[in-house]
Coordinates of C-alpha atoms and ligand atoms in Angstrom, one line a residue:
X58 CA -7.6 17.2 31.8
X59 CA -10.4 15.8 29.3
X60 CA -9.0 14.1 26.3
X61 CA -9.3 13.4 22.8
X62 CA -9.9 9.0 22.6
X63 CA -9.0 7.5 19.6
X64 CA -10.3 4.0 19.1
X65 CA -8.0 2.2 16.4
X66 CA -9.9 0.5 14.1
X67 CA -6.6 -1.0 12.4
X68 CA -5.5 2.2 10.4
X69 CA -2.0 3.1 9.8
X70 CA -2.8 6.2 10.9
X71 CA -3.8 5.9 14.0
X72 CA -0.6 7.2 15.4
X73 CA -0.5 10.1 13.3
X74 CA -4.1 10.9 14.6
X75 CA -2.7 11.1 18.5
X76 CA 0.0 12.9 17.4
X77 CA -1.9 15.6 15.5
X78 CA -4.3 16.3 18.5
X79 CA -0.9 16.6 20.7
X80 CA 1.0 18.8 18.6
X81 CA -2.1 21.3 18.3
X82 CA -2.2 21.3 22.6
X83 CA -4.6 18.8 23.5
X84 CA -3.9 15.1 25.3
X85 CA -5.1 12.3 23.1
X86 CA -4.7 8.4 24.0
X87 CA -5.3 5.3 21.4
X88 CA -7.7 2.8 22.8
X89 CA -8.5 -0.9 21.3
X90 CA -11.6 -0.2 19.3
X91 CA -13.9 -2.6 21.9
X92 CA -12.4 -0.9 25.1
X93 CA -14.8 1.2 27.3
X94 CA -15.2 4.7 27.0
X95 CA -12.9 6.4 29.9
X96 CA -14.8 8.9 32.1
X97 CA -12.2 11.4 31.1
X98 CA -13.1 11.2 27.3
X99 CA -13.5 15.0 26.0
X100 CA -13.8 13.8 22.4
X101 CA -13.8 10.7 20.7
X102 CA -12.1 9.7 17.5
X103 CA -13.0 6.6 15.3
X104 CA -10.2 5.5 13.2
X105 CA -9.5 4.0 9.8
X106 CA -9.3 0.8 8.9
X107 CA -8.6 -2.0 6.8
X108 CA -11.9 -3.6 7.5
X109 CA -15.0 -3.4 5.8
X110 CA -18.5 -2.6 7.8
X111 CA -20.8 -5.2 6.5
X112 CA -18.1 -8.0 7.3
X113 CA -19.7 -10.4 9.3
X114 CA -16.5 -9.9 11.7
X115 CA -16.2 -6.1 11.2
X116 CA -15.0 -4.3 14.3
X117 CA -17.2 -1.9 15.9
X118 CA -16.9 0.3 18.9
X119 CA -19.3 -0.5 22.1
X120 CA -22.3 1.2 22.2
X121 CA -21.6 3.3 24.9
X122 CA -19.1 4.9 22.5
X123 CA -22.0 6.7 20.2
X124 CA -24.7 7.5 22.6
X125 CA -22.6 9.0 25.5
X126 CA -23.0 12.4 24.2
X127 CA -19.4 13.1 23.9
X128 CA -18.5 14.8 20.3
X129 CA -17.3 11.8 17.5
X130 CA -15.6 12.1 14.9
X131 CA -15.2 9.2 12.6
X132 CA -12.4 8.9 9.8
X133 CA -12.8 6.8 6.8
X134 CA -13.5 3.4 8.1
X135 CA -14.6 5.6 11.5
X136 CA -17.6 7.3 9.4
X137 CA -18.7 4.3 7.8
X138 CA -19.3 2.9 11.4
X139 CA -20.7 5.9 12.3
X140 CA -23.1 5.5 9.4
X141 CA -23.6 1.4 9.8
X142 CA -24.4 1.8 13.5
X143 CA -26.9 4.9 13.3
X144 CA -29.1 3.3 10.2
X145 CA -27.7 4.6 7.1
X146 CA -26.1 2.2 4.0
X147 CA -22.5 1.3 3.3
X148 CA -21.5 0.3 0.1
X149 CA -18.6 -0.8 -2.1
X150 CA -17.8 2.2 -4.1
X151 CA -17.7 1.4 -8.6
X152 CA -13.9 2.6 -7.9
X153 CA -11.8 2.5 -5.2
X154 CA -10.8 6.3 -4.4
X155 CA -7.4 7.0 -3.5
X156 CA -5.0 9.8 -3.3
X157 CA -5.5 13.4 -4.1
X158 CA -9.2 14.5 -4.2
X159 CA -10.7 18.2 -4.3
X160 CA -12.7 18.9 -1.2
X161 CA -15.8 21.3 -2.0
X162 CA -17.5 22.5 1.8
X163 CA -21.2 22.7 1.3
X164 CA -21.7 24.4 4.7
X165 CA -19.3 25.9 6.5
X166 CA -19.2 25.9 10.0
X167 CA -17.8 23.5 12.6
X168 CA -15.6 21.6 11.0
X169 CA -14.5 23.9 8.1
X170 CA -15.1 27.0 9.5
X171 CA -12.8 29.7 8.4
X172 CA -11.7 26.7 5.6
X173 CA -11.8 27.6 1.8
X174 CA -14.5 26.5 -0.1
X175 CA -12.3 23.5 -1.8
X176 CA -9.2 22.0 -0.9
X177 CA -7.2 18.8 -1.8
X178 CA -8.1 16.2 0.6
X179 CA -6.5 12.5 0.6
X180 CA -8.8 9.8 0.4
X181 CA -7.8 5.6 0.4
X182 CA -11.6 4.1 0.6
X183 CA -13.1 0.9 -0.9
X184 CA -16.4 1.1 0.5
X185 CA -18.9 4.3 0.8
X186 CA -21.7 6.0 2.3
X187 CA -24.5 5.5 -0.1
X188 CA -27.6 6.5 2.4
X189 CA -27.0 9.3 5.4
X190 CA -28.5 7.8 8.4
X191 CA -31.5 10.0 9.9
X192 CA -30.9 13.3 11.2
X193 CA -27.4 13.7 9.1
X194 CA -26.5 15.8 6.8
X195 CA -23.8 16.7 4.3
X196 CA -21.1 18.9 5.0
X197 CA -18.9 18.2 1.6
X198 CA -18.5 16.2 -1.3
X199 CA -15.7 15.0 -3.7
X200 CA -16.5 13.9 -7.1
X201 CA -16.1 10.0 -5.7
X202 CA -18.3 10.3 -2.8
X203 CA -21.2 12.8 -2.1
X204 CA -20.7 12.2 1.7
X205 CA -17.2 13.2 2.1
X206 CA -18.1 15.0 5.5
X207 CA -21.5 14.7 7.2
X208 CA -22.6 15.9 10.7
X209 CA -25.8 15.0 13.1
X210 CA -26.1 18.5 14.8
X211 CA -28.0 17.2 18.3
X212 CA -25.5 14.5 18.7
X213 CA -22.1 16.4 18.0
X214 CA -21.1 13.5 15.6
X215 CA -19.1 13.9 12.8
X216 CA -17.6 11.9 9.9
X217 CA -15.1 12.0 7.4
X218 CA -14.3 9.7 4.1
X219 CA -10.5 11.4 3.8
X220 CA -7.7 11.5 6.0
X221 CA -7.3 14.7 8.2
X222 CA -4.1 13.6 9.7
X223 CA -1.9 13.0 6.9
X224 CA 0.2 15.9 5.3
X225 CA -1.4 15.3 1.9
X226 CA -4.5 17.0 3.0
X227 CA -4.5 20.6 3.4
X228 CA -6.1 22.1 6.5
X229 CA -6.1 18.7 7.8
X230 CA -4.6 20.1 11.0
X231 CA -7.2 23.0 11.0
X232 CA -10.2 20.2 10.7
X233 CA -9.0 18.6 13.8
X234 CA -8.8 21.4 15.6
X235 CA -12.2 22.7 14.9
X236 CA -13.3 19.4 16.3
X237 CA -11.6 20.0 19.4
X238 CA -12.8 23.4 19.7
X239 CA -16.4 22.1 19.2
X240 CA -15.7 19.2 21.8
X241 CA -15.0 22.0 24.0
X242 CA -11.8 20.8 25.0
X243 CA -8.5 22.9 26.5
X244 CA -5.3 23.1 25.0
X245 CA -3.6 21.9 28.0
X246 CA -0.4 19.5 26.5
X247 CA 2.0 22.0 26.4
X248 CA 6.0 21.0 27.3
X249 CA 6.3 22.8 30.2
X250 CA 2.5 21.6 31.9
X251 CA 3.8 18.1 30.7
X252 CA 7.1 18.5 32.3
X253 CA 5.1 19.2 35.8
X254 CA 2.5 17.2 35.3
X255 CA 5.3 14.0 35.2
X256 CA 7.0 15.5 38.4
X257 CA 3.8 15.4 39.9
X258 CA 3.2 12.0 39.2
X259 CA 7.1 10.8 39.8
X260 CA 6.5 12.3 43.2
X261 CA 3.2 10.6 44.5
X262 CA 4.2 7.4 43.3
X263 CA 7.7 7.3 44.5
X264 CA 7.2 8.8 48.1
X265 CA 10.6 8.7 49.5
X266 CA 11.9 5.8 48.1
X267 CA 14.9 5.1 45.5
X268 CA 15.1 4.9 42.0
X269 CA 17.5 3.2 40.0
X270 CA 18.0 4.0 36.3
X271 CA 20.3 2.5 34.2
X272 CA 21.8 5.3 31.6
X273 CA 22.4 4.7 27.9
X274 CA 23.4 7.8 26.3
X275 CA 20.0 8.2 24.4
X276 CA 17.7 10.9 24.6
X277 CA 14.8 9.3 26.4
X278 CA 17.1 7.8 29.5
X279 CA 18.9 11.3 29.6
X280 CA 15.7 13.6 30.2
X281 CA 14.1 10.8 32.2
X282 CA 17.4 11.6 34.7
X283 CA 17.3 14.9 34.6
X284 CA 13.3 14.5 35.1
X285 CA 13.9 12.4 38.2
X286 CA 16.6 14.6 40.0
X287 CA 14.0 17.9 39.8
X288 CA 11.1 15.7 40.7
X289 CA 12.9 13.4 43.5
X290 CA 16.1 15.2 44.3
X291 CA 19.2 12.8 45.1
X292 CA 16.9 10.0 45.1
X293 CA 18.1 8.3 42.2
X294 CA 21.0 6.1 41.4
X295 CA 22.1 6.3 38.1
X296 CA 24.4 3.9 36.4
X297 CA 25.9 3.4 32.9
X298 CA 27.3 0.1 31.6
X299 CA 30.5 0.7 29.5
X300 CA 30.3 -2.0 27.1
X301 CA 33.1 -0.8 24.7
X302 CA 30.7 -0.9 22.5
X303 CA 29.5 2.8 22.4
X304 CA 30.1 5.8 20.1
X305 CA 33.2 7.7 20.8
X306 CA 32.9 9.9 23.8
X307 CA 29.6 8.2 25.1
X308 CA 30.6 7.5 28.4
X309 CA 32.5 11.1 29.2
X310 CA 29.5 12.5 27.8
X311 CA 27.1 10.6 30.4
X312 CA 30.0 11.3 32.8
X313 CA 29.9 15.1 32.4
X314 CA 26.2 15.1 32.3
X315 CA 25.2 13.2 35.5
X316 CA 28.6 13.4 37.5
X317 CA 26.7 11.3 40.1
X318 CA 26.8 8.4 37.8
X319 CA 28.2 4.6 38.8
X320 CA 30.3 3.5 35.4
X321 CA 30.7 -0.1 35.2
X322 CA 33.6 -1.0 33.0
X323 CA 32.2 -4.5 31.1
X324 CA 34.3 -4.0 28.6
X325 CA 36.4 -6.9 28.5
X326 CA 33.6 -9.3 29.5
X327 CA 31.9 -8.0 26.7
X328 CA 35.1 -8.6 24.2
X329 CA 35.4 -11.7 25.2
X330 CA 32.2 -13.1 24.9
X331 CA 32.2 -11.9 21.7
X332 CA 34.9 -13.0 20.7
X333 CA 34.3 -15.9 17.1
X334 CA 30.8 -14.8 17.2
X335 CA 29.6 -13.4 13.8
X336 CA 26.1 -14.1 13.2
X337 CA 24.3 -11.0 13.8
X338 CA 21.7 -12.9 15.5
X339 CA 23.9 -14.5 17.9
X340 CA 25.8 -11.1 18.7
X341 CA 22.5 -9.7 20.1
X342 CA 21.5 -12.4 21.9
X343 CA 25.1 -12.7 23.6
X344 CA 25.0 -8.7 24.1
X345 CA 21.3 -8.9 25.6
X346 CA 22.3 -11.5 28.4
X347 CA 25.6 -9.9 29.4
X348 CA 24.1 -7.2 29.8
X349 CA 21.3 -8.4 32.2
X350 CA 24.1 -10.4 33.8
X351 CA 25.7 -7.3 34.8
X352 CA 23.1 -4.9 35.5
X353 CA 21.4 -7.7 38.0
X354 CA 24.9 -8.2 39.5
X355 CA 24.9 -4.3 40.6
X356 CA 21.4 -4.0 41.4
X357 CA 22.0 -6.8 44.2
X358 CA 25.1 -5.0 45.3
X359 CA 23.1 -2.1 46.4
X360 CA 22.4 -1.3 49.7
X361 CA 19.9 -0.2 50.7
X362 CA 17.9 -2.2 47.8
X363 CA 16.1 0.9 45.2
X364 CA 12.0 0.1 44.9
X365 CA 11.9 1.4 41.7
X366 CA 13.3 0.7 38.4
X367 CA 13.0 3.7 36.3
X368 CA 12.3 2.7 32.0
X369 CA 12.2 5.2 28.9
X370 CA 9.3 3.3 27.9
X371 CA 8.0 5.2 24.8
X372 CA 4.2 5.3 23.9
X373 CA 4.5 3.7 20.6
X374 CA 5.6 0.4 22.3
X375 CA 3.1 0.6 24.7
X376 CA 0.4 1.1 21.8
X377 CA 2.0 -1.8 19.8
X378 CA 1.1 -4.2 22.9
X379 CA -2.1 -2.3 23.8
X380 CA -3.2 -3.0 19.8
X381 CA -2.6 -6.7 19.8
X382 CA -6.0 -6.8 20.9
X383 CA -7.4 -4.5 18.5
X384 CA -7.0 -5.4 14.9
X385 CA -4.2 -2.5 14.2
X386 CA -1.9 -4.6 11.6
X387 CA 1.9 -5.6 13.1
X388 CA 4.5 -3.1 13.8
X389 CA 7.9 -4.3 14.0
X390 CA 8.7 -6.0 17.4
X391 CA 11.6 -3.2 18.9
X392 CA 14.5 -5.6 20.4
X393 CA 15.7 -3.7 23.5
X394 CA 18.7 -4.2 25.2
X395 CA 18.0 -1.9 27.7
X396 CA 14.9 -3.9 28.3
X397 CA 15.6 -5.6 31.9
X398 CA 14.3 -8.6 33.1
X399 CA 11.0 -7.8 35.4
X400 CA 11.4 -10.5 37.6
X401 CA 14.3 -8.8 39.5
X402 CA 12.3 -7.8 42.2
X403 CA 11.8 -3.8 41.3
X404 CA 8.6 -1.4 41.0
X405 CA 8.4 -0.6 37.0
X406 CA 8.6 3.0 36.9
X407 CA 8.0 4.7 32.9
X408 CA 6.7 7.9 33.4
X409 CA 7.4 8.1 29.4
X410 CA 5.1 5.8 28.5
X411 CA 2.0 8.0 27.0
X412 CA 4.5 10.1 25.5
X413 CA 6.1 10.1 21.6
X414 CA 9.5 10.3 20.9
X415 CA 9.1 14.4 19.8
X416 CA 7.2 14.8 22.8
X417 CA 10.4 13.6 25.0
X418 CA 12.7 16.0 23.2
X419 CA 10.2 19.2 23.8
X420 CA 10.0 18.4 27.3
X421 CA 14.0 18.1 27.7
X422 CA 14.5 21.2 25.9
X423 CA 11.9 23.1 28.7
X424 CA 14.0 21.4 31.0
X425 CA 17.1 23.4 29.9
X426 CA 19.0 20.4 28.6
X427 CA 21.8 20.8 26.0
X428 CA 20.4 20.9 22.2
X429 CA 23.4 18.8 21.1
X430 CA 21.7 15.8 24.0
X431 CA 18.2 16.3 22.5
X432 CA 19.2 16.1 18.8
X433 CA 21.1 12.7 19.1
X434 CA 20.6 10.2 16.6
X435 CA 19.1 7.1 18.1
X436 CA 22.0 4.4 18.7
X437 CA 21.0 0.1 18.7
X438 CA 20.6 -1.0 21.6
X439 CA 23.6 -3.9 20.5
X440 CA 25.7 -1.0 19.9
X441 CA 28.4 -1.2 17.4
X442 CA 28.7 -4.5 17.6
X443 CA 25.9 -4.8 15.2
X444 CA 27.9 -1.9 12.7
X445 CA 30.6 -4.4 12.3
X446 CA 30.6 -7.5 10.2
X447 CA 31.4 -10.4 11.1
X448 CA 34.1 -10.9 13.9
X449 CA 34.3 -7.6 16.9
X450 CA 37.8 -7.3 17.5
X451 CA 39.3 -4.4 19.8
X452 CA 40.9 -3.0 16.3
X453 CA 38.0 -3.0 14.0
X454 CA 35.7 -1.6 17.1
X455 CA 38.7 1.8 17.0
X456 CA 38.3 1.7 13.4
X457 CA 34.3 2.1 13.3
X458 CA 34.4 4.2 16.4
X459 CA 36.7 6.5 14.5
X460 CA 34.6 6.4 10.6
X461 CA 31.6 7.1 12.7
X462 CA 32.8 10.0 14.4
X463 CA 33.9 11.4 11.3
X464 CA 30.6 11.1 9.9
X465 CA 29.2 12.8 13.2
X466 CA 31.3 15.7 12.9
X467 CA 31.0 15.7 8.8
X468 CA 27.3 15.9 9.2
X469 CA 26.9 18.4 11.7
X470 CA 29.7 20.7 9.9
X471 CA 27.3 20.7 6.7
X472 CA 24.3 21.2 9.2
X473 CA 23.1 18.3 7.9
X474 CA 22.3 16.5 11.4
X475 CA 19.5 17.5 12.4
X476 CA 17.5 16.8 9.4
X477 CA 18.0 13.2 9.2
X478 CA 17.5 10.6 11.3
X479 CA 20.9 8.4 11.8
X480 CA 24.1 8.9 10.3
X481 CA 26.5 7.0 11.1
X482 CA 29.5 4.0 9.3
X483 CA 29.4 0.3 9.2
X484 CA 32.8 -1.5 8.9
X485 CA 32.2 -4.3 6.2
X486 CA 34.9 -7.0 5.8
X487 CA 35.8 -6.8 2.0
X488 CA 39.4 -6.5 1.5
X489 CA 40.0 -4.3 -1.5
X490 CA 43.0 -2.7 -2.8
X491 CA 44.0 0.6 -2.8
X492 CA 46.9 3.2 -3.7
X493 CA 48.2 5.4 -0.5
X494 CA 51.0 7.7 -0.8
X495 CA 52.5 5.3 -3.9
X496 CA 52.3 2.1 -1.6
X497 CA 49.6 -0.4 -3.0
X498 CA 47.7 -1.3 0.0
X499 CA 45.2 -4.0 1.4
X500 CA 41.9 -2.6 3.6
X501 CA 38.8 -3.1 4.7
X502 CA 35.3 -0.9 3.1
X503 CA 33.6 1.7 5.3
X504 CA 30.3 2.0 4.3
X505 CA 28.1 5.2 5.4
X506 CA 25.0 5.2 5.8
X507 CA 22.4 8.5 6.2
X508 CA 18.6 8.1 6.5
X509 CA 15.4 10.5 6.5
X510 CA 12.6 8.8 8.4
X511 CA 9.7 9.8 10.8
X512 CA 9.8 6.9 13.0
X513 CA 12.4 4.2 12.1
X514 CA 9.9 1.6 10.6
X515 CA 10.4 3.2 7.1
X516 CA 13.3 5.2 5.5
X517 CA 14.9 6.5 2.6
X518 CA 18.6 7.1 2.1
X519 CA 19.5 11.0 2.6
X520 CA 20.3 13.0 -0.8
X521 CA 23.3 14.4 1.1
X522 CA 25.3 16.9 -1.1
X523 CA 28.2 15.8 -2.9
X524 CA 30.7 17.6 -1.4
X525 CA 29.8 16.4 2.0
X526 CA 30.2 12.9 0.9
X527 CA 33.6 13.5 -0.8
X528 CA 35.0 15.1 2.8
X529 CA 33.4 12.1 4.9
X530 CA 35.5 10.1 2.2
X531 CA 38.6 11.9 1.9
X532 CA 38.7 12.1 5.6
X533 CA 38.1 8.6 7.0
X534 CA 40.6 7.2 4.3
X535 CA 43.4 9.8 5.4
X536 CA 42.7 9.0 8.7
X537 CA 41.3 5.7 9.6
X538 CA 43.7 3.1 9.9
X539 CA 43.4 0.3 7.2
X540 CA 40.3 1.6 5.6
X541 CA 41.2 2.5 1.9
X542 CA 37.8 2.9 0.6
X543 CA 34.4 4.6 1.1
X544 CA 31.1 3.7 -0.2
X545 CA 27.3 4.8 0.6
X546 CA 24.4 3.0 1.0
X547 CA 21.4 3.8 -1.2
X548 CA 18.7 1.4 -0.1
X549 CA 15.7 2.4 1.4
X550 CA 14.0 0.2 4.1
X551 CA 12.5 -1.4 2.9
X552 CA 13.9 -3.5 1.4
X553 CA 17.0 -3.0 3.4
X554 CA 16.8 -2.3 7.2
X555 CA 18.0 0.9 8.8
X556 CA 21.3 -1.1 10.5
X557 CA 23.1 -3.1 8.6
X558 CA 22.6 -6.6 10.7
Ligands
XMP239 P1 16.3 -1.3 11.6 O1 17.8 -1.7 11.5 O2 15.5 -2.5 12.2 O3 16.3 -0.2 12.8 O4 15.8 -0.7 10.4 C1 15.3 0.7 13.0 C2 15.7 1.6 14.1 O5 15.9 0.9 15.4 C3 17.3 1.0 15.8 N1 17.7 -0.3 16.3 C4 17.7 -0.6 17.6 N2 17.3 0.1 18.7 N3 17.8 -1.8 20.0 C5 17.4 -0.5 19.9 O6 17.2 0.1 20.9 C6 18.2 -2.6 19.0 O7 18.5 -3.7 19.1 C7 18.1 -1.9 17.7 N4 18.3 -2.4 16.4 C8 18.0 -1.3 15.6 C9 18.1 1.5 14.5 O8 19.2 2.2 14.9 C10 17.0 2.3 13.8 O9 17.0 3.6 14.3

């Protein structure tokens, strides 16, 4: 399968580049923008950046990169490489242009065939082309920049000053596909070649060996077991840790879903361990070791010894190391507990690990798996533990457990759930009073908390109706023991984080 290689130039885009090739049907990868042009490469993508071309240390791609032949098409930063490399003129623009601009298409093939005329585009440029390099020409213009899309016919290479791959831009989508269509290239990433393409691969590597996956509840670990038992039936051995620290009905849930599965119950060791510690810090670290502790004491329990230790391992983590050596700016470091020590002695197996988050859930829904599985709201790794404050005691664990499954079921009555990203209730220890049936009384705050985000690393606090509020609240004070008030978060992150600690 050729694909679509997009070299990051630093952009914080780039993701949303990948992601719009995939979603239209065709594989794309993200590559450091100095790393060699694979021999699989259908299409090439250059990528924003914060950088500026004339910088003495301005990244640029290797040289094989332009003059292979294979179709380019440079974005903002990309085209200004583009136009640096082949002998044209960057420039710092009188204004920087950002946000909305109106698109007018002065010819109207390749990449805006069967486009309007003008459309809003979104730009965020400093710099701009100020002389084409020989053999370009224009394709459109904005009122900020004359070169808003040029093209070298002989070479297949294209550039752009806006952004294609954000939602601001109309026909952004459409632009991208009319590169790949020019590039030639098949629309072969569906769900269902994915799904067999990963078998395939699970197959060769493994052989006839064993597999041992360690189950969380979450979506990725989920359709990575059911992905495992078509691919290498009865091969695997799947285990859940019971913590004590899940959401109500976790492990019955992982129970009824892989009845194969070894349940080790840690909770005690967990409690106790716990127990005085209230800095959230501290709670993860204790949570992260206990938890190796216990998964390394069943792996060496287990005769004959699995090869293979099977990961969810998403693509964006794997980009976010890949990138260090590119100049993409910092993503936030993901603290795993599920992340095992490699030193144990297994094989690594992530057969997840080119693929996004959205990408997992299509593939478990071709798979057959239950929509209320593939819908679930990701869960911290440090479980509730990190939805408490301050001490974790058996009782204020129940009392969580229970506001949080009250928002669950609240939130999915309003058919709210699936349009935000977590929902979910944090037990904070303010004692306040209260007035229940004529006795004064002395409780602790539930605080819930309901997000909209794309990807975690930004969010905004859900404009939930009223009324679905006032039953979460009416319900977890009826029914919670010693909670006797309600409130909701409205910060967005930032400032605040998604959890609260
Ligand atoms: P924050 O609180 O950092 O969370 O805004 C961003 C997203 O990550 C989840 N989260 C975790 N996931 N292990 C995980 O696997 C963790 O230790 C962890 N801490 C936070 C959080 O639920 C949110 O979706």
């Amino acid at each position: 399968m050729r694909k679509v290689v997009i070299y990051d130039f630093g952009s914080q885009y780039t993701q949303l580049i990948a992601r719009r090739f995939r979603e239209l049907g065709y594989y794309s990868e993200i590559l450091p923008y100095n790393a060699p042009l694979p021999p699989d490469a259908g299409a090439v993508v250059l990528s924003g950046g914060p950088s500026s071309v004339y910088a003495p240390d301005a990244p640029l791609p290797r040289e094989e990169v332009l003059s292979s032949g294979v179709p380019v098409l440079g974005i903002c930063y990309g085209l200004q490489v583009i136009t640096h490399l082949l002998g044209g003129k960057v420039a710092p623009s009188e204004r920087r242009e950002y946000g909305p601009a109106e698109l007018r298409v002065l010819f109207e093939d390749h990449l805006f065939k069967g486009l309007p005329k003008s459309f809003r585009v979104w730009m965020s440029h400093g710099d701009r082309v100020e002389v084409l390099p020989p053999g370009f020409r224009p394709l459109a213009e904005t009122e900020g920049s004359p070169y808003a899309a040029i093209f070298h016919p002989e070479r297949g290479t294209f550039g752009v000053q806006f952004h294609p791959e954000v939602a601001h831009t109309e026909y952004g989508t459409d632009i991208l596909w009319n590169f790949a269509r020019f590039a030639g290239l098949e629309r072969e990433w569906t769900p269902r070649n994915v799904v067999e393409y990963l078998k395939r691969e699970i197959r060769e590597r493994v052989g006839k060996d064993r597999v041992l996956l360690a189950l969380s509840g979450g979506v990725d670990s989920t359709v990575l077991g059911y992905l495992l038992e078509e691919a290498v039936p009865g091969q695997t051995v799947f285990v859940f840790v019971d913590t004590g620290l899940l959401r109500w009905g976790e492990r019955e849930r992982v129970e009824r879903l892989f009845p194969k599965v070894v349940v080790i119950d840690a909770k005690d060791r967990f409690l106790n361990a716990l127990r005085g510690v209230t800095h959230p810090e501290e709670k993860r670290k204790v949570i992260g070791r206990l938890f190796v502790e216990v998964f390394e004491e069943f792996a060496r329990s287990l005769e004959p010894r699995p090869r293979f230790l099977a990961q969810g391992t998403l693509y964006p983590d794997v980009i976010e190391s890949v990138s260090v050596v590119g100049p993409s700016a910092t993503i936030k470091t993901h603290h795993n507990v599920g992340g095992l020590p490699e030193d144990l002695g297994f094989d690594l197996l992530e057969p997840f690990r080119y693929l996004f988050k959205d990408e997992v859930r299509a593939i478990g829904r071709v798979m057959g798996l239950p929509e209320e599985v593939i819908t679930r709201h990701p869960f911290p790794g440090p479980g509730l533990a990190v939805r408490i404050i301050g001490e974790i005691t058996e009782e204020r664990l129940e009392r969580v457990r229970l506001a949080d499954r009250i928002v669950e079921e609240e939130v999915r009555a309003a058919g709210v759930y699936e349009k935000v990203w977590q929902a979910f209730a944090v037990l904070v220890p303010v004692r306040t009073v209260g007035v229940q049936g004529d006795y004064r009384t002395e409780g602790e705050v539930i605080a819930v908390r309901i997000v909209e985000s794309l990807d975690g690393m930004t969010a905004d606090w859900s404009r939930v109706p009223y009324d679905l509020l006032a039953r979460i609240s009416e319900r977890i004070t009826g029914e919670v023991p010693g909670i006797n008030r309600v409130v909701y978060d409205i910060t967005s992150k930032p400032p605040g984080t998604i959890e609260w600690e």
